[in-house]
XYZ file of C-alpha atoms in Angstrom:
368
model
C 30.826 -42.025 37.294
C 27.537 -40.860 35.757
C 27.531 -37.704 37.923
C 31.158 -36.923 36.990
C 30.467 -37.397 33.248
C 27.505 -35.007 33.374
C 29.550 -32.507 35.369
C 32.118 -32.594 32.561
C 29.448 -31.826 29.953
C 28.322 -35.268 28.765
C 24.557 -34.690 28.941
C 23.892 -38.184 27.568
C 25.387 -39.876 30.620
C 22.959 -42.036 32.604
C 23.420 -44.213 35.680
C 22.742 -47.967 35.501
C 20.500 -48.825 38.460
C 21.907 -51.663 40.575
C 23.170 -52.627 43.998
C 21.336 -51.808 47.203
C 17.866 -50.241 47.091
C 19.024 -46.777 48.127
C 21.690 -46.778 45.369
C 19.107 -47.895 42.806
C 16.757 -45.096 43.950
C 19.583 -42.587 43.651
C 20.452 -43.808 40.118
C 16.803 -43.617 39.034
C 16.470 -40.101 40.481
C 19.640 -39.043 38.676
C 18.301 -40.424 35.383
C 14.947 -38.730 35.934
C 16.609 -35.371 36.516
C 18.834 -35.901 33.475
C 15.815 -36.719 31.285
C 13.952 -33.692 32.629
C 16.960 -31.481 31.954
C 17.128 -32.760 28.374
C 13.412 -32.124 27.933
C 13.724 -28.563 29.228
C 16.761 -27.936 27.025
C 14.954 -29.276 23.944
C 11.901 -27.149 24.747
C 14.080 -24.054 25.069
C 15.800 -24.772 21.756
C 12.421 -25.264 20.109
C 11.211 -21.991 21.622
C 14.280 -20.141 20.314
C 13.778 -21.657 16.845
C 10.122 -20.677 16.691
C 10.764 -17.125 17.888
C 13.583 -16.681 15.332
C 11.311 -17.885 12.529
C 8.472 -15.669 13.742
C 10.891 -12.727 13.732
C 11.753 -13.402 10.082
C 8.053 -13.758 9.239
C 7.374 -10.408 10.942
C 9.988 -8.736 8.728
C 8.267 -10.128 5.632
C 4.831 -9.078 6.908
C 5.992 -5.498 7.428
C 7.047 -5.288 3.769
C 3.448 -5.634 2.561
C 1.167 -2.636 2.147
C -2.136 -4.416 1.520
C -4.230 -6.463 3.932
C -4.594 -9.506 1.659
C -0.823 -9.793 1.280
C -0.353 -9.512 5.071
C -2.830 -12.369 5.627
C -1.231 -14.590 2.966
C 2.239 -14.026 4.411
C 1.062 -14.868 7.931
C -0.726 -18.068 6.843
C 2.328 -19.149 4.847
C 4.635 -18.552 7.835
C 2.455 -20.647 10.152
C 2.181 -23.501 7.657
C 5.961 -23.533 7.111
C 7.134 -23.313 10.713
C 4.417 -24.883 12.871
C 3.086 -28.421 12.794
C -0.521 -27.514 11.982
C -3.027 -29.255 9.736
C -5.168 -26.201 9.160
C -5.001 -22.439 9.746
C -7.370 -19.645 8.857
C -7.601 -15.931 9.582
C -10.830 -14.298 10.703
C -11.369 -10.540 10.553
C -13.818 -8.489 12.590
C -16.491 -6.827 10.456
C -18.910 -4.903 12.611
C -19.728 -7.399 15.345
C -19.231 -10.467 13.163
C -16.177 -12.540 12.286
C -15.547 -13.124 8.579
C -12.859 -15.016 6.677
C -10.043 -12.755 5.479
C -9.923 -12.060 1.733
C -6.324 -13.237 1.469
C -7.091 -16.676 2.976
C -8.450 -18.586 -0.050
C -8.185 -22.106 1.449
C -10.305 -21.128 4.433
C -13.263 -20.154 2.269
C -13.532 -23.705 0.955
C -13.016 -25.505 4.265
C -14.471 -23.506 7.153
C -17.200 -21.409 5.577
C -19.838 -23.363 7.511
C -17.960 -22.987 10.794
C -17.904 -19.196 10.430
C -21.610 -19.222 9.671
C -22.296 -21.032 12.962
C -20.439 -18.501 15.115
C -22.791 -17.077 17.761
C -23.596 -13.334 17.689
C -21.546 -12.668 20.823
C -18.409 -14.441 19.521
C -16.635 -11.143 18.782
C -17.326 -9.882 22.309
C -15.848 -13.106 23.698
C -12.780 -12.790 21.442
C -12.405 -9.176 22.528
C -12.264 -10.310 26.144
C -9.576 -12.885 25.284
C -7.639 -10.212 23.361
C -7.756 -7.787 26.285
C -5.894 -10.362 28.352
C -3.297 -10.746 25.530
C -3.787 -14.508 25.636
C -4.893 -17.447 23.521
C -7.707 -19.956 23.843
C -6.635 -23.561 23.358
C -8.335 -26.912 23.516
C -6.066 -29.936 23.468
C -8.859 -32.441 22.724
C -12.045 -31.431 20.922
C -13.686 -34.701 21.966
C -12.993 -34.173 25.647
C -15.044 -32.381 28.294
C -12.938 -29.202 27.947
C -14.493 -28.593 24.508
C -18.067 -28.596 25.865
C -18.249 -24.793 25.934
C -17.793 -24.620 22.141
C -21.166 -24.363 20.339
C -22.211 -27.871 19.298
C -22.538 -27.112 15.569
C -19.066 -25.529 15.443
C -17.578 -28.441 17.361
C -19.225 -30.945 15.025
C -17.995 -29.087 11.952
C -14.423 -29.000 13.315
C -14.535 -32.724 14.073
C -15.843 -33.393 10.550
C -12.824 -31.506 9.231
C -10.663 -33.966 11.187
C -9.536 -31.476 13.833
C -8.486 -32.950 17.170
C -7.170 -29.803 18.900
C -7.770 -26.081 18.520
C -5.829 -22.862 19.155
C -7.483 -19.413 18.875
C -5.284 -16.321 19.123
C -6.928 -12.886 18.669
C -4.955 -9.961 17.247
C -5.422 -6.229 16.923
C -3.763 -2.873 17.414
C -3.899 -1.068 20.745
C -7.279 -1.802 22.363
C -8.963 -2.522 19.010
C -9.642 -6.153 18.073
C -9.062 -6.770 14.347
C -9.469 -10.552 14.098
C -8.110 -13.887 15.208
C -5.863 -16.742 14.128
C -7.425 -20.210 14.236
C -5.131 -23.244 14.144
C -6.068 -26.919 14.366
C -4.316 -30.283 14.458
C -5.601 -33.699 13.497
C -3.333 -35.657 15.865
C -4.790 -35.845 19.404
C -1.362 -36.877 20.741
C 0.256 -33.617 19.621
C -0.768 -30.978 22.182
C -0.019 -27.268 21.815
C 3.217 -26.474 23.649
C 3.829 -23.208 25.516
C 6.587 -22.342 22.992
C 4.133 -22.756 20.103
C 1.493 -20.625 21.802
C 4.089 -17.933 22.522
C 5.219 -17.953 18.875
C 1.641 -17.706 17.570
C 0.857 -14.831 19.952
C 3.995 -13.002 18.818
C 3.023 -13.489 15.176
C -0.538 -12.353 15.929
C 0.842 -9.063 17.251
C 2.761 -8.559 14.011
C -0.369 -9.357 11.975
C -2.313 -6.717 13.895
C 0.339 -4.068 13.254
C 0.675 -5.130 9.615
C -3.090 -4.932 9.008
C -3.317 -1.534 10.689
C -0.458 -0.259 8.524
C -2.141 -1.725 5.437
C -5.479 -0.168 6.404
C -3.906 3.270 6.685
C -2.021 2.829 3.418
C -5.103 1.591 1.552
C -7.077 4.539 2.950
C -4.436 6.925 1.627
C -4.478 5.117 -1.718
C -8.258 5.573 -1.918
C -7.981 9.297 -1.159
C -5.186 9.666 -3.727
C -7.268 7.883 -6.379
C -10.196 10.193 -5.641
C -7.937 13.236 -5.933
C -6.523 11.901 -9.186
C -10.025 11.401 -10.538
C -10.941 14.974 -9.598
C -7.705 16.202 -11.171
C -8.406 14.264 -14.375
C -11.917 15.711 -14.500
C -10.498 19.209 -13.984
C -7.863 18.721 -16.669
C -10.471 17.324 -19.050
C -12.768 20.279 -18.428
C -9.943 22.770 -18.957
C -8.887 21.005 -22.139
C -12.461 21.074 -23.479
C -12.968 24.701 -22.469
C -9.636 25.759 -23.983
C -10.453 23.939 -27.196
C -13.850 25.624 -27.369
C -12.288 29.062 -26.772
C -9.869 28.686 -29.668
C -12.638 28.661 -32.300
C -14.142 32.122 -31.533
C -10.652 33.561 -30.974
C -9.528 32.338 -34.379
C -12.650 33.928 -35.884
C -11.981 37.248 -34.084
C -8.358 37.348 -35.279
C -9.453 36.486 -38.823
C -12.073 39.236 -38.981
C -9.649 41.799 -37.484
C -7.184 40.919 -40.238
C -9.914 41.358 -42.891
C -10.920 44.743 -41.464
C -7.285 45.874 -41.280
C -6.789 44.927 -44.951
C -9.778 47.092 -45.930
C -11.881 44.144 -47.074
C -14.979 45.778 -45.516
C -14.196 49.286 -46.647
C -11.751 52.076 -46.020
C -10.180 52.092 -42.534
C -9.050 55.323 -40.917
C -5.672 55.592 -39.143
C -7.478 55.797 -35.802
C -9.419 52.634 -36.627
C -6.175 50.900 -37.666
C -4.688 51.618 -34.211
C -7.827 50.258 -32.583
C -7.749 47.125 -34.739
C -4.063 46.647 -33.914
C -4.928 46.773 -30.194
C -7.716 44.240 -30.697
C -5.372 41.994 -32.696
C -2.595 42.163 -30.079
C -4.923 41.333 -27.208
C -6.623 38.571 -29.171
C -3.221 37.031 -29.886
C -2.273 37.340 -26.208
C -5.519 35.662 -25.219
C -4.907 32.926 -27.775
C -1.439 32.382 -26.297
C -2.919 32.085 -22.801
C -5.490 29.579 -24.044
C -2.731 27.589 -25.770
C -0.751 27.580 -22.518
C -3.715 26.253 -20.535
C -4.410 23.645 -23.206
C -0.779 22.508 -23.160
C -0.791 22.162 -19.357
C -4.030 20.163 -19.417
C -2.603 17.867 -22.108
C 0.501 17.286 -19.987
C -1.647 16.450 -16.933
C -3.768 14.064 -19.000
C -0.662 12.417 -20.470
C -1.768 13.373 -23.972
C 0.940 15.939 -24.721
C 3.355 15.204 -27.548
C 5.941 17.309 -29.330
C 6.234 17.144 -33.102
C 9.871 17.687 -33.999
C 10.795 19.045 -37.399
C 13.524 21.237 -38.921
C 12.790 24.828 -37.911
C 14.658 28.105 -38.281
C 15.028 29.368 -34.706
C 15.705 32.887 -35.971
C 12.234 33.091 -37.488
C 10.739 31.941 -34.180
C 12.684 34.655 -32.335
C 11.570 37.414 -34.686
C 7.945 36.264 -34.578
C 7.939 36.264 -30.771
C 9.599 39.695 -30.733
C 6.866 41.088 -33.014
C 4.222 39.842 -30.585
C 5.921 41.398 -27.542
C 7.167 44.670 -29.077
C 3.867 46.599 -28.658
C 3.602 45.594 -24.967
C 7.187 46.716 -24.384
C 6.435 50.067 -25.991
C 3.345 50.590 -23.832
C 5.461 49.764 -20.767
C 8.057 52.406 -21.703
C 10.755 49.770 -22.191
C 13.613 49.596 -24.657
C 13.360 46.326 -26.585
C 16.200 45.171 -28.830
C 16.678 41.913 -30.726
C 20.161 40.675 -31.624
C 19.625 37.713 -33.905
C 20.520 36.693 -37.484
C 17.717 37.031 -39.988
C 17.859 33.303 -40.736
C 20.032 30.210 -40.616
C 19.632 28.922 -37.028
C 18.278 25.502 -37.951
C 17.276 23.102 -35.150
C 15.049 20.064 -34.679
C 12.150 21.318 -32.625
C 8.443 21.939 -32.240
C 7.789 25.427 -33.713
C 4.611 25.975 -31.711
C 6.175 25.012 -28.374
C 9.362 27.018 -29.047
C 7.220 30.062 -29.881
C 5.251 29.562 -26.643
C 8.470 29.380 -24.586
C 9.864 32.599 -26.071
C 6.594 34.517 -25.804
C 6.174 33.488 -22.153
C 9.760 34.473 -21.292
C 9.457 37.816 -23.042
C 6.013 38.489 -21.525
C 7.468 37.961 -18.039
C 10.383 40.228 -18.889
C 7.991 42.993 -19.962
C 5.693 42.436 -16.975
C 8.423 42.526 -14.295
C 10.850 45.110 -15.737
C 10.421 48.566 -14.158
C 9.110 51.267 -16.489
C 11.780 53.167 -18.354
């Protein structure tokens, strides 16, 4: 009856030993096999659960772009899904193992343990990593823990640890660090499913840290480039500002000479002064353009809106460009009311737009 019930899917069915000795032996064997089958089934379910949770943790790890966040996410995942009393993440620095920056609890609890690590500990971890395996000790008080340095073993026992699991991680052949897990209960050994889950998570930590390292390197380069760009923009802004003062003086003195303030000016001298004035104004416009660009790059640019007659801006820009158009043998006409085109705008910036557009038109229009 017990065999038939199990064949029909009742996995809880057990035989009641009785009768002759051979029947009792058969019933006990059947029960043993049934118990073993249940144990295997439970282990497989536990393995599937752990791997599913590790998969979800890996997705969360991949979302982070900084090493500290990767470490915190990994520690959190282990604490939530594995029965561990303590976990810390060590990172390889040179040929030493240090506690990861994102693992705050570890600093307070295992600082001494890390200090006792022998100089060749990284080489030993690298050998374990090359075999893609873990190092586990089910009982720190037993003979199997004798190979652990005495001071480290004593410190772990003082922390209450009864068993230990070390799983190195990295990317490709490069060792980046290791996961260290401990339990206080000596009757709770590390199962193969747990070791497999930790090793899977360690692989995701290695990839996450490598991704974060590359991203943080790019961030550092970008910040350096931004600093150089800010310095360049600041220099250009200062230089442009310093150029405006002598230009304003030149334009002022040209105007005084043209008005005859320093004596009579001949027609030939008037033409020369007009040329100087035009080119000084063009240079001033170029300086203003550079200053505006540097202000935009520095985030210091602002427009001051006010009522302005757009017609006056158009005529003023046309007066600036007209001599250049004449020199280029171009016909230049303005179709615009004398006044009355009122808008809210920045007069200086509107003038700069029109002068730049007209300058390009003069520069790139064929002669004639």
